[in-house]
Short mmCIF file of C-alpha atoms and ligand atoms in Angstrom, two decimals:
data_model
loop_
_atom_site.label_atom_id
_atom_site.label_comp_id
_atom_site.label_asym_id
_atom_site.label_seq_id
_atom_site.Cartn_x
_atom_site.Cartn_y
_atom_site.Cartn_z
CA UNK A 16 -19.32 113.33 108.52
CA UNK A 17 -17.23 116.65 108.43
CA UNK A 18 -14.33 116.57 110.88
CA UNK A 19 -13.97 120.42 111.80
CA UNK A 20 -10.35 121.03 111.50
CA UNK A 21 -9.02 123.37 114.32
CA UNK A 22 -7.38 126.61 113.50
CA UNK A 23 -7.74 129.89 110.74
CA UNK A 24 -9.18 127.94 107.30
CA UNK A 25 -11.63 130.00 104.87
CA UNK A 26 -15.34 129.29 105.51
CA UNK A 27 -17.45 127.78 103.27
CA UNK A 28 -21.78 127.23 103.99
CA UNK A 29 -20.50 126.72 108.00
CA UNK A 30 -17.79 124.80 107.39
CA UNK A 31 -14.80 125.10 107.67
CA UNK A 32 -12.48 123.92 104.34
CA UNK A 33 -9.42 122.13 104.83
CA UNK A 34 -7.91 123.64 101.87
CA UNK A 35 -5.27 121.35 100.36
CA UNK A 36 -4.62 123.22 96.66
CA UNK A 37 -1.39 123.45 95.55
CA UNK A 38 -0.95 127.35 97.00
CA UNK A 39 -2.35 129.50 98.20
CA UNK A 40 -1.79 127.35 101.68
CA UNK A 41 -3.70 127.34 104.59
CA UNK A 42 -1.07 129.95 107.50
CA UNK A 43 0.02 129.37 110.73
CA UNK A 44 -3.12 131.34 112.98
CA UNK A 45 -0.16 133.19 114.91
CA UNK A 46 0.66 134.34 110.61
CA UNK A 47 -2.74 135.87 110.29
CA UNK A 48 -2.41 137.40 113.12
CA UNK A 49 1.07 138.92 112.10
CA UNK A 50 -1.10 139.86 108.97
CA UNK A 51 -4.00 142.10 110.93
CA UNK A 52 -0.68 143.70 112.78
CA UNK A 53 -0.93 147.86 112.98
CA UNK A 54 0.33 149.40 109.57
CA UNK A 55 3.95 150.91 109.94
CA UNK A 56 5.84 152.63 107.98
CA UNK A 57 8.41 150.85 105.50
CA UNK A 58 11.40 152.35 106.53
CA UNK A 59 13.81 153.57 109.80
CA UNK A 60 15.15 151.25 111.84
CA UNK A 61 13.45 149.20 113.25
CA UNK A 62 12.41 148.61 109.46
CA UNK A 63 15.14 148.01 108.30
CA UNK A 64 16.39 145.14 111.00
CA UNK A 65 12.73 143.62 110.06
CA UNK A 66 13.32 143.68 106.11
CA UNK A 67 17.01 142.70 107.15
CA UNK A 68 15.47 139.51 108.63
CA UNK A 69 13.58 138.34 106.51
CA UNK A 70 15.71 138.35 103.40
CA UNK A 71 18.56 136.51 105.70
CA UNK A 72 16.63 133.88 106.90
CA UNK A 73 15.32 133.67 102.80
CA UNK A 74 18.89 133.33 101.68
CA UNK A 75 19.40 130.61 103.96
CA UNK A 76 16.25 128.67 102.13
CA UNK A 77 17.56 129.26 98.97
CA UNK A 78 21.17 128.63 100.15
CA UNK A 79 23.17 130.85 98.56
CA UNK A 80 25.02 133.97 99.47
CA UNK A 81 23.70 136.48 96.61
CA UNK A 82 21.17 138.58 96.66
CA UNK A 83 17.41 139.00 98.51
CA UNK A 84 14.87 141.19 97.09
CA UNK A 85 11.53 141.15 98.19
CA UNK A 86 9.33 142.05 95.20
CA UNK A 87 5.72 143.42 96.40
CA UNK A 88 3.67 141.23 94.19
CA UNK A 89 2.41 137.85 93.13
CA UNK A 90 5.42 134.90 92.23
CA UNK A 91 4.94 135.59 88.39
CA UNK A 92 6.37 139.58 89.10
CA UNK A 93 9.60 137.95 90.63
CA UNK A 94 9.80 135.57 87.40
CA UNK A 95 9.63 138.70 85.07
CA UNK A 96 11.76 140.37 86.96
CA UNK A 97 14.22 137.72 86.77
CA UNK A 98 13.71 137.42 83.23
CA UNK A 99 13.19 141.08 82.54
CA UNK A 100 16.39 142.24 83.95
CA UNK A 101 18.73 139.45 82.54
CA UNK A 102 18.11 139.73 78.98
CA UNK A 103 17.04 142.48 76.96
CA UNK A 104 14.89 142.56 74.03
CA UNK A 105 16.01 140.01 70.26
CA UNK A 106 18.55 137.78 72.79
CA UNK A 107 17.23 133.57 73.22
CA UNK A 108 16.31 132.26 75.55
CA UNK A 109 16.30 128.46 75.97
CA UNK A 110 13.46 127.31 77.97
CA UNK A 111 12.05 123.49 79.26
CA UNK A 112 8.07 123.24 78.87
CA UNK A 113 6.96 119.70 80.43
CA UNK A 114 3.84 121.48 81.60
CA UNK A 115 1.51 124.81 82.35
CA UNK A 116 4.03 126.80 83.95
CA UNK A 117 6.22 125.94 81.71
CA UNK A 118 4.37 127.37 79.17
CA UNK A 119 4.24 130.45 81.33
CA UNK A 120 7.66 130.95 81.77
CA UNK A 121 7.71 130.67 77.31
CA UNK A 122 4.66 133.23 77.78
CA UNK A 123 7.13 135.75 80.10
CA UNK A 124 10.04 135.34 77.62
CA UNK A 125 8.12 136.40 74.88
CA UNK A 126 6.69 138.94 76.13
CA UNK A 127 9.57 140.18 77.21
CA UNK A 128 10.45 140.61 73.21
CA UNK A 129 12.87 137.44 73.92
CA UNK A 130 13.49 134.90 71.13
CA UNK A 131 12.37 131.61 72.96
CA UNK A 132 13.78 127.88 72.08
CA UNK A 133 12.00 125.13 73.66
CA UNK A 134 12.95 122.13 74.65
CA UNK A 135 9.81 120.01 75.53
CA UNK A 136 9.23 116.74 77.64
CA UNK A 137 6.04 115.23 78.23
CA UNK A 138 3.22 116.77 81.05
CA UNK A 139 4.09 114.42 83.86
CA UNK A 140 7.76 113.56 82.91
CA UNK A 141 11.17 115.43 83.59
CA UNK A 142 12.82 117.62 81.80
CA UNK A 143 15.74 115.75 80.00
CA UNK A 144 19.61 117.28 80.93
CA UNK A 145 20.92 116.13 78.10
CA UNK A 146 18.46 117.24 75.86
CA UNK A 147 18.44 121.23 77.12
CA UNK A 148 23.06 120.44 76.68
CA UNK A 149 22.78 119.05 73.59
CA UNK A 150 20.12 122.28 73.01
CA UNK A 151 22.95 124.61 74.10
CA UNK A 152 25.97 123.12 72.16
CA UNK A 153 23.37 123.25 68.00
CA UNK A 154 23.12 127.33 69.39
CA UNK A 155 25.65 128.78 71.09
CA UNK A 156 23.70 132.43 70.56
CA UNK A 157 21.58 131.66 73.62
CA UNK A 158 21.68 134.35 76.34
CA UNK A 159 20.14 131.67 78.88
CA UNK A 160 17.79 128.72 80.10
CA UNK A 161 14.59 129.33 82.40
CA UNK A 162 12.80 125.95 84.14
CA UNK A 163 10.41 125.41 86.67
CA UNK A 164 12.04 123.44 89.82
CA UNK A 165 8.47 121.92 91.03
CA UNK A 166 5.87 121.98 87.78
CA UNK A 167 2.85 122.10 89.67
CA UNK A 168 0.97 121.54 87.12
CA UNK A 169 1.58 117.77 86.91
CA UNK A 170 3.74 117.52 90.26
CA UNK A 171 6.86 116.94 88.71
CA UNK A 172 10.00 118.13 90.48
CA UNK A 173 12.63 118.91 87.23
CA UNK A 174 16.46 117.68 88.02
CA UNK A 175 17.43 121.58 88.43
CA UNK A 176 20.56 120.09 89.84
CA UNK A 177 21.73 117.77 86.11
CA UNK A 178 20.59 121.08 84.45
CA UNK A 179 22.35 123.72 86.47
CA UNK A 180 26.52 122.51 86.04
CA UNK A 181 25.99 121.96 82.43
CA UNK A 182 23.88 125.97 81.91
CA UNK A 183 26.97 126.99 83.84
CA UNK A 184 29.58 124.59 81.94
CA UNK A 185 28.27 126.93 79.04
CA UNK A 186 28.09 130.07 80.19
CA UNK A 187 24.64 130.64 80.16
CA UNK A 188 22.50 132.15 82.67
CA UNK A 189 20.24 129.84 84.91
CA UNK A 190 16.84 130.85 85.72
CA UNK A 191 14.57 128.95 88.18
CA UNK A 192 10.83 128.92 89.22
CA UNK A 193 10.97 128.07 92.73
CA UNK A 194 7.66 129.31 93.14
CA UNK A 195 5.58 126.13 93.99
CA UNK A 196 9.33 124.24 95.88
CA UNK A 197 11.24 127.13 98.13
CA UNK A 198 10.49 126.23 101.90
CA UNK A 199 8.94 122.95 101.21
CA UNK A 200 11.42 120.78 98.20
CA UNK A 201 15.16 121.04 99.22
CA UNK A 202 16.45 123.70 97.03
CA UNK A 203 20.57 124.44 97.01
CA UNK A 204 20.71 127.88 94.40
CA UNK A 205 24.22 128.64 94.57
CA UNK A 206 25.63 124.52 94.94
CA UNK A 207 23.23 124.14 92.00
CA UNK A 208 24.47 126.60 89.57
CA UNK A 209 21.45 128.99 89.51
CA UNK A 210 21.80 132.39 88.49
CA UNK A 211 18.45 133.95 89.37
CA UNK A 212 15.67 132.37 91.40
CA UNK A 213 11.95 133.64 91.47
CA UNK A 214 9.38 132.03 94.95
CA UNK A 215 6.47 133.57 96.36
CA UNK A 216 4.89 133.66 100.30
CA UNK A 217 2.20 131.50 99.45
CA UNK A 218 2.62 128.38 98.53
CA UNK A 219 5.57 126.34 101.05
CA UNK A 220 6.64 129.49 102.35
CA UNK A 221 3.24 129.37 104.26
CA UNK A 222 2.28 133.29 104.24
CA UNK A 223 -0.64 135.40 102.26
CA UNK A 224 0.44 135.98 98.42
CA UNK A 225 1.38 138.98 98.37
CA UNK A 226 5.65 139.06 97.93
CA UNK A 227 7.73 137.60 95.12
CA UNK A 228 10.69 136.93 96.74
CA UNK A 229 13.50 137.28 94.29
CA UNK A 230 17.00 135.22 94.47
CA UNK A 231 19.99 136.68 92.06
CA UNK A 232 23.93 136.14 92.07
CA UNK A 233 27.38 137.77 90.74
CA UNK A 234 26.55 135.78 87.38
CA UNK A 235 22.74 137.40 86.82
CA UNK A 236 23.64 141.22 87.65
CA UNK A 237 26.87 140.40 85.08
CA UNK A 238 24.41 139.80 82.76
CA UNK A 239 21.84 142.67 84.13
CA UNK A 240 24.88 145.37 83.90
CA UNK A 241 25.99 144.23 80.51
CA UNK A 242 22.06 145.30 79.43
CA UNK A 243 20.90 148.98 78.75
CA UNK A 244 18.70 150.72 81.36
CA UNK A 245 15.31 151.30 80.94
CA UNK A 246 14.19 148.44 78.28
CA UNK A 247 11.31 146.97 79.92
CA UNK A 248 9.93 149.37 82.31
CA UNK A 249 10.89 150.17 86.09
CA UNK A 250 8.87 148.44 88.79
CA UNK A 251 10.25 145.38 87.77
CA UNK A 252 13.93 145.82 87.08
CA UNK A 253 16.31 145.03 89.70
CA UNK A 254 18.96 147.26 89.13
CA UNK A 255 16.06 149.56 90.76
CA UNK A 256 15.82 147.06 93.33
CA UNK A 257 19.69 147.05 94.05
CA UNK A 258 19.74 150.79 93.82
CA UNK A 259 17.73 151.49 96.73
CA UNK A 260 19.25 148.66 98.72
CA UNK A 261 22.89 150.06 98.47
CA UNK A 262 21.96 154.23 98.62
CA UNK A 263 19.16 153.68 100.86
CA UNK A 264 19.54 150.56 102.87
CA UNK A 265 20.36 151.83 105.60
CA UNK A 266 17.11 153.92 106.18
CA UNK A 267 14.03 153.09 103.42
CA UNK A 268 15.63 149.60 101.59
CA UNK A 269 12.91 149.85 98.88
CA UNK A 270 11.96 151.41 95.90
CA UNK A 271 8.20 151.51 96.41
CA UNK A 272 6.26 151.17 99.44
CA UNK A 273 7.14 147.62 101.00
CA UNK A 274 3.61 145.47 101.84
CA UNK A 275 4.67 145.51 105.25
CA UNK A 276 2.04 143.56 106.71
CA UNK A 277 2.78 140.62 104.12
CA UNK A 278 6.48 140.98 105.49
CA UNK A 279 5.50 140.40 109.30
CA UNK A 280 3.40 137.94 108.31
CA UNK A 281 5.89 136.37 106.73
CA UNK A 282 8.78 136.81 109.08
CA UNK A 283 5.88 134.76 111.52
CA UNK A 284 5.99 131.66 108.88
CA UNK A 285 9.86 132.13 108.57
CA UNK A 286 10.66 131.89 112.47
CA UNK A 287 8.61 129.24 112.45
CA UNK A 288 10.33 127.31 109.93
CA UNK A 289 13.48 127.57 111.49
CA UNK A 290 12.00 126.89 114.95
CA UNK A 291 11.41 123.75 112.94
CA UNK A 292 14.14 123.04 110.98
CA UNK A 293 14.97 123.73 107.41
CA UNK A 294 15.76 119.87 106.95
CA UNK A 295 12.80 118.65 109.63
CA UNK A 296 10.01 120.43 108.05
CA UNK A 297 11.01 119.25 104.02
CA UNK A 298 11.44 115.27 105.70
CA UNK A 299 7.87 116.12 107.30
CA UNK A 300 6.64 116.41 104.26
CA UNK A 301 8.25 113.66 102.23
CA UNK A 302 6.17 111.98 104.99
CA UNK A 303 3.01 113.20 104.22
CA UNK A 304 3.65 112.55 100.49
CA UNK A 305 4.50 108.95 101.37
CA UNK A 306 1.76 108.31 103.78
CA UNK A 307 -0.80 109.91 101.02
CA UNK A 308 0.83 107.66 98.47
CA UNK A 309 -0.06 104.45 100.57
CA UNK A 310 -3.84 105.32 101.22
CA UNK A 311 -4.00 106.16 97.94
CA UNK A 312 -2.93 103.06 96.52
CA UNK A 313 -5.08 101.57 99.34
CA UNK A 314 -8.09 102.90 97.87
CA UNK A 315 -6.81 101.67 94.46
CA UNK A 316 -5.92 104.52 93.33
CA UNK A 317 -2.80 105.33 91.12
CA UNK A 318 -0.15 108.35 92.15
CA UNK A 319 0.55 109.95 89.32
CA UNK A 320 4.47 109.39 89.89
CA UNK A 321 6.64 107.06 91.23
CA UNK A 322 7.26 107.44 94.48
CA UNK A 323 11.31 107.58 93.60
CA UNK A 324 10.05 110.54 91.95
CA UNK A 325 8.14 111.72 94.36
CA UNK A 326 7.09 115.60 95.18
CA UNK A 327 7.66 116.35 98.82
CA UNK A 328 4.81 118.97 99.35
CA UNK A 329 2.31 118.17 96.29
CA UNK A 330 0.70 115.09 95.36
CA UNK A 331 -1.60 113.95 92.28
CA UNK A 332 -3.64 110.66 91.60
CA UNK A 333 -4.69 109.47 88.72
CA UNK A 334 -8.32 109.71 88.22
CA UNK A 335 -9.95 106.08 87.92
CA UNK A 336 -11.28 104.68 84.54
CA UNK A 337 -14.66 106.09 83.85
CA UNK A 338 -14.90 109.07 86.50
CA UNK A 339 -13.44 112.77 85.89
CA UNK A 340 -11.69 114.01 88.05
CA UNK A 341 -13.64 117.36 88.90
CA UNK A 342 -16.05 114.44 90.49
CA UNK A 343 -13.74 113.30 93.24
CA UNK A 344 -13.15 117.54 93.14
CA UNK A 345 -16.21 117.83 94.14
CA UNK A 346 -17.22 115.06 96.48
CA UNK A 347 -13.84 116.16 98.50
CA UNK A 348 -15.78 119.68 99.45
CA UNK A 349 -18.86 118.07 100.02
CA UNK A 350 -18.53 114.94 102.11
CA UNK A 351 -15.09 116.32 104.14
CA UNK A 352 -14.82 119.72 103.54
CA UNK A 353 -11.44 119.37 101.65
CA UNK A 354 -10.89 121.54 99.20
CA UNK A 355 -8.24 119.55 96.54
CA UNK A 356 -7.66 120.88 92.06
CA UNK A 357 -8.33 118.95 89.66
CA UNK A 358 -5.83 118.32 86.59
CA UNK A 359 -4.53 121.37 84.37
CA UNK A 360 -4.26 121.64 80.37
CA UNK A 361 -4.78 118.50 79.08
CA UNK A 362 -4.88 116.37 82.18
CA UNK A 363 -7.73 118.14 83.43
CA UNK A 364 -9.87 115.32 83.54
CA UNK A 365 -7.44 112.79 84.24
CA UNK A 366 -5.75 113.99 87.49
CA UNK A 367 -6.38 115.24 91.22
CA UNK A 368 -3.93 117.24 92.70
CA UNK A 369 -3.59 117.34 96.84
CA UNK A 370 -1.00 119.79 97.76
CA UNK A 371 0.38 119.34 101.41
CA UNK A 372 2.61 122.43 100.95
CA UNK A 373 1.22 124.13 104.63
CA UNK A 374 3.36 124.30 107.69
CA UNK A 375 -0.24 123.56 109.86
CA UNK A 376 -0.58 120.70 107.74
CA UNK A 377 -0.57 116.98 110.21
CA UNK A 378 -0.52 113.36 109.55
CA UNK A 379 -4.50 113.48 110.89
CA UNK A 380 -5.10 115.90 107.33
CA UNK A 381 -3.69 113.13 104.87
CA UNK A 382 -5.76 110.15 107.30
CA UNK A 383 -8.49 112.06 106.26
CA UNK A 384 -7.49 112.79 102.82
CA UNK A 385 -7.11 109.11 102.23
CA UNK A 386 -10.45 108.04 104.11
CA UNK A 387 -12.12 110.47 101.63
CA UNK A 388 -10.92 108.56 98.56
CA UNK A 389 -11.71 105.59 99.61
CA UNK A 390 -15.08 106.61 100.76
CA UNK A 391 -15.64 108.06 97.30
CA UNK A 392 -14.25 104.11 95.66
CA UNK A 393 -16.66 102.63 98.19
CA UNK A 394 -19.26 105.55 97.03
CA UNK A 395 -18.67 104.47 93.00
CA UNK A 396 -18.07 100.63 93.42
CA UNK A 397 -14.61 101.00 91.73
C1 LIG B 401 1.78 129.31 91.64
C2 LIG B 401 2.76 129.37 90.41
C3 LIG B 401 3.63 130.21 89.84
C4 LIG B 401 2.77 131.51 89.63
O1 LIG B 401 2.81 132.31 91.13
P1 LIG B 401 1.89 133.48 91.32
O2 LIG B 401 2.36 133.51 92.66
O3 LIG B 401 0.39 133.65 91.09
O4 LIG B 401 2.23 134.52 90.55
C5 LIG B 401 4.40 130.38 88.89
N1 LIG B 401 5.09 128.96 88.66
C6 LIG B 401 4.39 127.81 89.74
C7 LIG B 401 5.64 127.01 89.79
C8 LIG B 401 3.20 127.88 90.85
O5 LIG B 401 3.11 127.37 91.15
#
């Protein structure tokens, strides 16, 4: 029954598991090999060149002429740095919320002492750019807007390209959580008027967890530089990272010990992405998403969002009536050795989520997922 998967995936009870959750993702064997390379100093000419190469490729993926830093930490560390550095306690931030990670942005903002104005959309719907504009018009004291690009809890992609120009026109700062989209979903930071953007290595960037890349432009720096130093700690103050990049950049470019093995792994993954071609990679994910949606419907399961709004790296299905999505998750693991996810929050039992944001994901993987879904439905007489 179980078709074994080649490669570097995890093994549970002697079964190699196909990991198809929305991050972390299974990584290429060469990426893992780099992760296991000798520990090296995070300074010196060879190191500086390597780190520069990584940030150069990341700039291409962010599509920005701004600065990119590699924070040692998860994606949330980079989000915390963006929100905490750009604003100071007591200032107002508008957060668009339509899922678990939007709520997380609210929490991060509050932990940074900010006053939060929320513009909500129903979980499963995208944020409404016009509604954000009206909220900005109502309250000119709002300093920044923060939004999640790919809302991983619902698979919804928020219209960053519509919201950005509105925020720019009103003179505020636009901060985006692109943790589960950067590298897998087209993103154009400068064109879309995004001022600070945070991501992580363990999702579409195809590397192990451990780094939180962040991109910041001139407008963000202006906002950061008007603030007093030392308001929200040191580690996630972007000025500290800039200071080391500027003053020590030619030999020791970071304020803390860089996670060198993670950078080595990321460099391999990014080099593979460049070799495949950034646009090509994204188109490949998109065709995997379409293949999955077709298979879902064939099995009798409805995709949670319409095809016109598909997320190229993440697909959710609606659990058939009378079925808790946890049963589908369990069936996938037991019968097919595929690890998928249930929903979150109010959608916990109602949807299941399949991540296809790993560079090693193939159409054979998707075919097997479709087979598993059809088999589940047959077994349950659905
Ligand atoms: C995974 C995820 C996060 C959290 O990232 P960590 O690396 O776990 O800190 C934040 N936002 C979104 C949209 C995510 O998908």
